[in-house]
Protein backbone atom coordinates (compact mmCIF):
# COMPACT_ATOMS: atom_id res chain seq x y z
CA UNK A 1 0.00 0.00 0.00
CA UNK A 2 1.34 3.43 -0.98
CA UNK A 3 0.93 6.04 1.75
CA UNK A 4 1.51 9.80 1.59
CA UNK A 5 1.90 11.43 4.98
CA UNK A 6 3.55 14.06 7.10
CA UNK A 7 6.08 12.52 9.49
CA UNK A 8 8.39 13.37 12.38
CA UNK A 9 11.82 11.76 12.65
CA UNK A 10 12.09 10.04 16.03
CA UNK A 11 15.32 8.07 15.68
CA UNK A 12 17.86 6.93 13.11
CA UNK A 13 20.42 4.13 13.29
CA UNK A 14 23.29 3.36 10.96
CA UNK A 15 23.00 -0.13 9.48
CA UNK A 16 26.07 -1.48 7.76
CA UNK A 17 28.28 0.87 5.80
CA UNK A 18 25.69 2.76 3.79
CA UNK A 19 22.17 2.08 5.12
CA UNK A 20 19.98 3.76 7.72
CA UNK A 21 17.10 2.40 9.73
CA UNK A 22 14.83 5.29 10.71
CA UNK A 23 11.81 5.48 12.98
CA UNK A 24 9.19 8.03 11.94
CA UNK A 25 6.00 9.03 13.69
CA UNK A 26 3.61 9.48 10.79
CA UNK A 27 0.37 11.41 10.79
CA UNK A 28 -1.56 8.65 9.01
CA UNK A 29 -0.01 5.42 10.30
CA UNK A 30 1.56 6.06 13.69
CA UNK A 31 5.11 4.89 14.39
CA UNK A 32 6.84 3.14 11.49
CA UNK A 33 10.40 1.94 10.85
CA UNK A 34 12.01 2.21 7.42
CA UNK A 35 15.14 0.85 5.76
CA UNK A 36 16.96 3.41 3.62
CA UNK A 37 19.41 1.44 1.50
CA UNK A 38 22.59 3.14 0.32
CA UNK A 39 21.56 6.56 1.62
CA UNK A 40 24.88 7.25 3.39
CA UNK A 41 26.85 6.86 0.15
CA UNK A 42 24.39 8.35 -2.29
CA UNK A 43 25.10 11.93 -3.36
CA UNK A 44 22.55 12.21 -6.16
CA UNK A 45 19.45 10.63 -4.66
CA UNK A 46 16.34 12.64 -3.85
CA UNK A 47 16.29 11.25 -0.31
CA UNK A 48 19.21 12.58 1.73
CA UNK A 49 20.58 11.45 5.08
CA UNK A 50 20.39 15.06 6.32
CA UNK A 51 16.58 14.83 6.18
CA UNK A 52 16.64 12.39 9.10
CA UNK A 53 18.03 14.53 11.89
CA UNK A 54 16.04 14.14 15.14
CA UNK A 55 12.52 15.63 15.05
CA UNK A 56 12.75 16.88 11.47
CA UNK A 57 9.31 17.41 9.93
CA UNK A 58 8.96 15.58 6.62
CA UNK A 59 6.56 14.85 3.83
CA UNK A 60 6.95 11.24 2.71
CA UNK A 61 5.57 8.78 0.25
CA UNK A 62 6.11 5.24 1.46
CA UNK A 63 5.27 1.63 0.73
CA UNK A 64 3.64 -0.05 3.74
CA UNK A 65 3.26 -3.84 3.74
CA UNK A 66 1.89 -3.78 7.33
CA UNK A 67 3.59 -7.05 8.23
CA UNK A 68 5.68 -5.76 11.14
CA UNK A 69 8.81 -5.57 8.99
CA UNK A 70 10.86 -2.59 7.85
CA UNK A 71 8.94 -0.47 5.36
CA UNK A 72 10.35 1.47 2.36
CA UNK A 73 10.31 5.21 1.66
CA UNK A 74 9.84 6.12 -2.00
CA UNK A 75 10.10 9.91 -1.63
CA UNK A 76 10.87 12.34 1.20
CA UNK A 77 11.35 16.06 1.58
CA UNK A 78 11.38 18.53 4.49
CA UNK A 79 7.91 19.79 5.34
CA UNK A 80 9.27 22.89 7.08
CA UNK A 81 12.81 24.20 7.27
CA UNK A 82 13.70 24.87 10.90
CA UNK A 83 15.51 28.13 11.58
CA UNK A 84 17.22 27.28 14.89
CA UNK A 85 16.41 23.75 16.12
CA UNK A 86 19.47 22.03 14.67
CA UNK A 87 21.90 24.97 14.78
CA UNK A 88 21.37 26.46 18.25
CA UNK A 89 23.37 24.44 20.82
CA UNK A 90 20.78 24.72 23.58
CA UNK A 91 17.85 23.88 21.32
CA UNK A 92 19.64 20.96 19.68
CA UNK A 93 20.27 19.52 23.15
CA UNK A 94 16.57 19.86 23.95
CA UNK A 95 15.71 18.19 20.63
CA UNK A 96 17.99 15.26 21.42
CA UNK A 97 16.33 14.86 24.83
CA UNK A 98 12.82 15.03 23.33
CA UNK A 99 13.68 12.45 20.68
CA UNK A 100 14.95 10.06 23.37
CA UNK A 101 11.72 10.51 25.33
CA UNK A 102 9.55 9.95 22.26
CA UNK A 103 11.57 6.91 21.20
CA UNK A 104 10.63 5.27 24.52
CA UNK A 105 7.12 6.70 24.80
CA UNK A 106 5.60 6.04 21.35
CA UNK A 107 5.28 2.39 20.42
CA UNK A 108 2.01 1.86 18.57
CA UNK A 109 1.54 1.57 14.82
CA UNK A 110 -1.77 3.38 15.19
CA UNK A 111 -2.98 6.71 13.89
CA UNK A 112 -2.92 9.42 16.55
CA UNK A 113 -3.43 12.71 14.76
CA UNK A 114 -3.92 14.65 18.00
CA UNK A 115 -0.49 13.58 19.27
CA UNK A 116 1.07 14.28 15.87
CA UNK A 117 -0.42 17.78 15.77
CA UNK A 118 0.76 18.46 19.32
CA UNK A 119 4.33 17.47 18.47
CA UNK A 120 4.32 19.47 15.24
CA UNK A 121 2.95 22.55 17.03
CA UNK A 122 5.42 22.49 19.92
CA UNK A 123 8.41 21.87 17.64
CA UNK A 124 7.51 24.96 15.62
CA UNK A 125 7.00 26.86 18.88
CA UNK A 126 10.45 25.82 20.09
CA UNK A 127 11.99 26.82 16.76
CA UNK A 128 10.54 30.32 17.06
CA UNK A 129 11.17 31.16 20.73
CA UNK A 130 14.29 31.85 22.76
CA UNK A 131 13.04 31.74 26.36
CA UNK A 132 12.89 27.96 26.76
CA UNK A 133 14.44 27.00 30.12
CA UNK A 134 11.21 25.30 31.25
CA UNK A 135 10.27 23.92 27.85
CA UNK A 136 11.25 20.29 28.48
CA UNK A 137 9.24 20.17 31.70
CA UNK A 138 6.14 21.69 30.11
CA UNK A 139 6.57 19.36 27.12
CA UNK A 140 6.59 16.24 29.31
CA UNK A 141 3.57 17.33 31.33
CA UNK A 142 1.47 18.11 28.27
CA UNK A 143 2.64 14.92 26.55
CA UNK A 144 0.92 12.91 29.30
CA UNK A 145 -2.42 14.26 28.03
CA UNK A 146 -1.90 12.44 24.73
CA UNK A 147 -0.48 9.28 26.29
CA UNK A 148 -3.34 8.87 28.73
CA UNK A 149 -1.92 9.63 32.18
CA UNK A 150 -2.27 13.38 32.73
CA UNK A 151 -2.48 14.06 36.50
CA UNK A 152 -5.90 14.28 38.11
CA UNK A 153 -6.01 17.84 39.47
CA UNK A 154 -9.31 17.61 41.36
CA UNK A 155 -7.43 17.61 44.70
CA UNK A 156 -4.50 19.76 43.60
CA UNK A 157 -4.54 21.82 46.81
CA UNK A 158 -3.46 18.78 48.85
CA UNK A 159 0.10 18.04 49.92
CA UNK A 160 1.17 14.84 48.18
CA UNK A 161 1.39 13.80 44.54
CA UNK A 162 0.78 10.07 44.11
CA UNK A 163 2.89 9.18 41.07
CA UNK A 164 1.52 5.65 40.84
CA UNK A 165 -2.13 6.75 40.70
CA UNK A 166 -1.51 10.13 39.07
CA UNK A 167 -3.44 12.19 41.62
CA UNK A 168 -2.98 14.61 44.49
CA UNK A 169 -3.91 13.56 48.03
CA UNK A 170 -3.60 14.72 51.61
CA UNK A 171 -1.54 11.81 52.96
CA UNK A 172 1.12 9.36 51.85
CA UNK A 173 -0.39 5.97 50.93
CA UNK A 174 2.58 4.34 49.15
CA UNK A 175 6.26 4.82 48.36
CA UNK A 176 5.39 6.74 45.19
CA UNK A 177 3.76 9.62 47.08
CA UNK A 178 6.00 12.69 47.00
CA UNK A 179 5.84 16.13 48.55
CA UNK A 180 7.98 19.22 48.78
CA UNK A 181 8.76 22.51 47.09
CA UNK A 182 9.25 20.79 43.72
CA UNK A 183 5.70 19.40 43.89
CA UNK A 184 4.33 22.89 44.56
CA UNK A 185 6.23 24.12 41.51
CA UNK A 186 4.98 21.15 39.49
CA UNK A 187 1.43 22.26 40.29
CA UNK A 188 2.14 25.66 38.69
CA UNK A 189 2.72 23.98 35.33
CA UNK A 190 -0.61 22.18 35.28
CA UNK A 191 -3.15 23.99 33.14
CA UNK A 192 -0.73 26.62 31.81
CA UNK A 193 0.23 27.40 28.22
CA UNK A 194 3.80 27.04 27.00
CA UNK A 195 4.17 30.83 27.09
CA UNK A 196 2.96 31.03 30.69
CA UNK A 197 5.09 28.11 31.85
CA UNK A 198 8.28 29.81 30.64
CA UNK A 199 7.75 32.46 33.33
CA UNK A 200 7.69 29.99 36.23
CA UNK A 201 10.76 30.65 38.41
CA UNK A 202 12.80 27.54 39.22
CA UNK A 203 16.12 27.18 40.99
CA UNK A 204 18.67 24.69 39.69
CA UNK A 205 17.79 22.10 42.34
CA UNK A 206 14.02 22.46 41.96
CA UNK A 207 14.14 22.21 38.16
CA UNK A 208 16.21 19.02 38.43
CA UNK A 209 13.85 17.57 41.03
CA UNK A 210 10.73 18.32 38.96
CA UNK A 211 12.32 16.73 35.90
CA UNK A 212 13.48 13.66 37.82
CA UNK A 213 10.01 13.20 39.30
CA UNK A 214 8.40 13.45 35.88
CA UNK A 215 10.70 10.80 34.42
CA UNK A 216 9.84 8.43 37.28
CA UNK A 217 6.18 9.20 36.57
CA UNK A 218 6.71 8.19 32.93
CA UNK A 219 8.49 5.00 34.00
CA UNK A 220 5.53 4.06 36.19
CA UNK A 221 2.95 4.59 33.46
CA UNK A 222 4.75 3.49 30.28
CA UNK A 223 5.96 -0.09 30.04
CA UNK A 224 9.60 -0.21 28.99
CA UNK A 225 10.22 3.54 29.36
CA UNK A 226 13.84 4.30 30.24
CA UNK A 227 15.33 7.50 31.59
CA UNK A 228 16.98 9.42 28.70
CA UNK A 229 20.78 9.38 28.75
CA UNK A 230 20.82 13.03 27.69
CA UNK A 231 19.25 14.24 30.94
CA UNK A 232 22.64 15.12 32.44
CA UNK A 233 23.50 17.35 29.48
CA UNK A 234 20.12 19.05 29.68
CA UNK A 235 20.45 19.72 33.40
CA UNK A 236 23.89 21.22 32.85
CA UNK A 237 22.72 23.53 30.07
CA UNK A 238 19.77 24.96 31.97
CA UNK A 239 21.65 25.32 35.23
Short mmCIF file of N, CA and C in Angstrom, two decimals, residues 32-113:
data_model
loop_
_atom_site.label_atom_id
_atom_site.label_comp_id
_atom_site.label_asym_id
_atom_site.label_seq_id
_atom_site.Cartn_x
_atom_site.Cartn_y
_atom_site.Cartn_z
N UNK A 32 6.40 4.11 12.51
CA UNK A 32 6.84 3.14 11.49
C UNK A 32 8.36 3.18 11.39
N UNK A 33 8.95 2.03 11.06
CA UNK A 33 10.40 1.94 10.85
C UNK A 33 10.67 1.64 9.38
N UNK A 34 11.70 2.30 8.85
CA UNK A 34 12.01 2.21 7.42
C UNK A 34 13.48 1.88 7.22
N UNK A 35 13.77 1.11 6.18
CA UNK A 35 15.14 0.85 5.76
C UNK A 35 15.46 1.72 4.56
N UNK A 36 16.52 2.52 4.70
CA UNK A 36 16.96 3.41 3.62
C UNK A 36 18.29 2.86 3.10
N UNK A 37 18.23 2.12 2.03
CA UNK A 37 19.41 1.44 1.50
C UNK A 37 20.30 2.40 0.72
N UNK A 38 21.60 2.38 1.05
CA UNK A 38 22.59 3.14 0.32
C UNK A 38 22.57 4.63 0.53
N UNK A 39 21.76 5.12 1.49
CA UNK A 39 21.56 6.56 1.62
C UNK A 39 22.82 7.28 2.11
N UNK A 40 23.68 6.59 2.84
CA UNK A 40 24.88 7.25 3.39
C UNK A 40 25.98 7.43 2.35
N UNK A 41 25.86 6.73 1.22
CA UNK A 41 26.85 6.86 0.15
C UNK A 41 26.31 7.57 -1.07
N UNK A 42 25.01 7.72 -1.13
CA UNK A 42 24.39 8.35 -2.29
C UNK A 42 24.50 9.87 -2.23
N UNK A 43 24.98 10.48 -3.30
CA UNK A 43 25.10 11.93 -3.36
C UNK A 43 24.12 12.54 -4.36
N UNK A 44 23.45 11.71 -5.13
CA UNK A 44 22.55 12.21 -6.16
C UNK A 44 21.09 11.87 -5.90
N UNK A 45 20.81 11.04 -4.91
CA UNK A 45 19.45 10.63 -4.66
C UNK A 45 18.58 11.76 -4.13
N UNK A 46 17.28 11.63 -4.33
CA UNK A 46 16.34 12.64 -3.85
C UNK A 46 16.18 12.58 -2.33
N UNK A 47 16.41 11.41 -1.76
CA UNK A 47 16.29 11.25 -0.31
C UNK A 47 17.69 11.35 0.30
N UNK A 48 17.89 12.32 1.17
CA UNK A 48 19.21 12.58 1.73
C UNK A 48 19.25 12.23 3.21
N UNK A 49 20.41 11.80 3.67
CA UNK A 49 20.58 11.45 5.08
C UNK A 49 20.30 12.64 5.99
N UNK A 50 20.59 13.86 5.50
CA UNK A 50 20.39 15.06 6.32
C UNK A 50 18.92 15.31 6.65
N UNK A 51 18.00 14.68 5.90
CA UNK A 51 16.58 14.83 6.18
C UNK A 51 16.19 14.15 7.50
N UNK A 52 17.04 13.26 8.00
CA UNK A 52 16.64 12.39 9.10
C UNK A 52 17.32 12.74 10.42
N UNK A 53 17.60 14.05 10.59
CA UNK A 53 18.03 14.53 11.89
C UNK A 53 16.85 14.45 12.86
N UNK A 54 17.12 14.30 14.17
CA UNK A 54 16.04 14.14 15.14
C UNK A 54 14.97 15.23 15.05
N UNK A 55 13.73 14.80 15.01
CA UNK A 55 12.52 15.63 15.05
C UNK A 55 12.33 16.52 13.82
N UNK A 56 13.01 16.20 12.73
CA UNK A 56 12.75 16.88 11.47
C UNK A 56 11.33 16.56 11.01
N UNK A 57 10.65 17.58 10.50
CA UNK A 57 9.31 17.41 9.93
C UNK A 57 9.43 17.13 8.44
N UNK A 58 8.84 16.02 8.01
CA UNK A 58 8.96 15.58 6.62
C UNK A 58 7.60 15.38 5.96
N UNK A 59 7.64 15.39 4.64
CA UNK A 59 6.56 14.85 3.83
C UNK A 59 7.11 13.61 3.15
N UNK A 60 6.43 12.47 3.30
CA UNK A 60 6.95 11.24 2.71
C UNK A 60 5.89 10.54 1.87
N UNK A 61 6.40 9.76 0.94
CA UNK A 61 5.57 8.78 0.25
C UNK A 61 6.25 7.44 0.48
N UNK A 62 5.50 6.49 1.04
CA UNK A 62 6.11 5.24 1.46
C UNK A 62 5.27 4.05 1.04
N UNK A 63 5.94 2.90 1.00
CA UNK A 63 5.27 1.63 0.73
C UNK A 63 5.15 0.89 2.05
N UNK A 64 3.90 0.65 2.49
CA UNK A 64 3.64 -0.05 3.74
C UNK A 64 3.07 -1.43 3.45
N UNK A 65 3.77 -2.47 3.89
CA UNK A 65 3.26 -3.84 3.74
C UNK A 65 2.47 -4.27 4.98
N UNK A 66 2.64 -3.51 6.09
CA UNK A 66 1.89 -3.78 7.33
C UNK A 66 2.07 -5.21 7.82
N UNK A 67 3.30 -5.70 7.76
CA UNK A 67 3.59 -7.05 8.23
C UNK A 67 4.56 -7.05 9.42
N UNK A 68 4.77 -5.86 10.00
CA UNK A 68 5.68 -5.76 11.14
C UNK A 68 7.14 -5.74 10.76
N UNK A 69 7.42 -5.62 9.47
CA UNK A 69 8.81 -5.57 8.99
C UNK A 69 9.17 -4.13 8.64
N UNK A 70 10.43 -3.92 8.24
CA UNK A 70 10.86 -2.59 7.85
C UNK A 70 10.17 -2.19 6.55
N UNK A 71 9.62 -0.97 6.54
CA UNK A 71 8.94 -0.47 5.36
C UNK A 71 9.95 0.29 4.47
N UNK A 72 9.48 0.75 3.30
CA UNK A 72 10.35 1.47 2.36
C UNK A 72 9.80 2.86 2.08
N UNK A 73 10.68 3.85 2.02
CA UNK A 73 10.31 5.21 1.66
C UNK A 73 10.63 5.43 0.18
N UNK A 74 9.65 5.87 -0.57
CA UNK A 74 9.84 6.12 -2.00
C UNK A 74 10.30 7.55 -2.24
N UNK A 75 9.72 8.51 -1.51
CA UNK A 75 10.10 9.91 -1.63
C UNK A 75 10.03 10.57 -0.26
N UNK A 76 10.89 11.58 -0.05
CA UNK A 76 10.87 12.34 1.20
C UNK A 76 11.42 13.74 0.95
N UNK A 77 10.83 14.69 1.63
CA UNK A 77 11.35 16.06 1.58
C UNK A 77 10.94 16.78 2.86
N UNK A 78 11.74 17.78 3.28
CA UNK A 78 11.38 18.53 4.49
C UNK A 78 10.03 19.22 4.32
N UNK A 79 9.20 19.10 5.33
CA UNK A 79 7.91 19.79 5.34
C UNK A 79 8.11 21.27 5.66
N UNK A 80 8.96 21.53 6.64
CA UNK A 80 9.27 22.89 7.08
C UNK A 80 10.76 22.96 7.39
N UNK A 81 11.40 24.01 6.96
CA UNK A 81 12.81 24.20 7.27
C UNK A 81 12.94 24.93 8.61
N UNK A 82 13.47 24.22 9.61
CA UNK A 82 13.70 24.87 10.90
C UNK A 82 14.73 25.98 10.77
N UNK A 83 14.56 27.02 11.58
CA UNK A 83 15.51 28.13 11.58
C UNK A 83 16.60 27.96 12.64
N UNK A 84 16.27 27.32 13.76
CA UNK A 84 17.22 27.28 14.89
C UNK A 84 17.37 25.91 15.53
N UNK A 85 16.45 24.98 15.33
CA UNK A 85 16.41 23.75 16.12
C UNK A 85 17.68 22.91 16.02
N UNK A 86 18.30 22.88 14.85
CA UNK A 86 19.47 22.03 14.67
C UNK A 86 20.78 22.82 14.62
N UNK A 87 20.70 24.14 14.81
CA UNK A 87 21.90 24.97 14.78
C UNK A 87 22.21 25.62 16.12
N UNK A 88 21.19 25.88 16.92
CA UNK A 88 21.37 26.46 18.25
C UNK A 88 21.76 25.34 19.22
N UNK A 89 22.85 25.50 19.95
CA UNK A 89 23.37 24.44 20.82
C UNK A 89 22.36 24.04 21.88
N UNK A 90 21.74 25.03 22.51
CA UNK A 90 20.78 24.72 23.58
C UNK A 90 19.57 23.99 23.01
N UNK A 91 19.03 24.50 21.91
CA UNK A 91 17.85 23.88 21.32
C UNK A 91 18.14 22.48 20.77
N UNK A 92 19.31 22.29 20.20
CA UNK A 92 19.64 20.96 19.68
C UNK A 92 19.78 19.96 20.82
N UNK A 93 20.21 20.41 21.99
CA UNK A 93 20.27 19.52 23.15
C UNK A 93 18.87 19.16 23.63
N UNK A 94 17.97 20.14 23.60
CA UNK A 94 16.57 19.86 23.95
C UNK A 94 15.96 18.87 22.95
N UNK A 95 16.23 19.08 21.67
CA UNK A 95 15.71 18.19 20.63
C UNK A 95 16.19 16.76 20.85
N UNK A 96 17.45 16.60 21.19
CA UNK A 96 17.99 15.26 21.42
C UNK A 96 17.29 14.60 22.60
N UNK A 97 17.05 15.37 23.66
CA UNK A 97 16.33 14.86 24.83
C UNK A 97 14.90 14.45 24.46
N UNK A 98 14.20 15.32 23.73
CA UNK A 98 12.82 15.03 23.33
C UNK A 98 12.75 13.77 22.46
N UNK A 99 13.71 13.62 21.55
CA UNK A 99 13.68 12.45 20.68
C UNK A 99 13.91 11.17 21.46
N UNK A 100 14.76 11.23 22.51
CA UNK A 100 14.95 10.06 23.37
C UNK A 100 13.66 9.71 24.11
N UNK A 101 12.99 10.73 24.63
CA UNK A 101 11.72 10.51 25.33
C UNK A 101 10.70 9.87 24.39
N UNK A 102 10.55 10.44 23.20
CA UNK A 102 9.55 9.95 22.26
C UNK A 102 9.88 8.55 21.76
N UNK A 103 11.16 8.25 21.62
CA UNK A 103 11.57 6.91 21.20
C UNK A 103 11.06 5.87 22.19
N UNK A 104 11.09 6.20 23.48
CA UNK A 104 10.63 5.27 24.52
C UNK A 104 9.13 5.34 24.75
N UNK A 105 8.52 6.49 24.43
CA UNK A 105 7.12 6.70 24.80
C UNK A 105 6.13 6.27 23.72
N UNK A 106 6.53 6.37 22.44
CA UNK A 106 5.60 6.04 21.35
C UNK A 106 5.95 4.68 20.80
N UNK A 107 5.02 3.76 20.86
CA UNK A 107 5.28 2.39 20.42
C UNK A 107 4.29 1.89 19.38
N UNK A 108 3.09 2.45 19.36
CA UNK A 108 2.01 1.86 18.57
C UNK A 108 2.04 2.25 17.10
N UNK A 109 1.73 1.29 16.25
CA UNK A 109 1.54 1.57 14.82
C UNK A 109 0.06 1.91 14.60
N UNK A 110 -0.38 2.94 15.28
CA UNK A 110 -1.77 3.38 15.19
C UNK A 110 -1.81 4.87 14.93
N UNK A 111 -2.82 5.29 14.18
CA UNK A 111 -2.98 6.71 13.89
C UNK A 111 -3.33 7.46 15.18
N UNK A 112 -2.62 8.55 15.42
CA UNK A 112 -2.92 9.42 16.55
C UNK A 112 -2.66 10.85 16.10
N UNK A 113 -3.62 11.39 15.36
CA UNK A 113 -3.43 12.71 14.76
C UNK A 113 -3.34 13.80 15.81
#
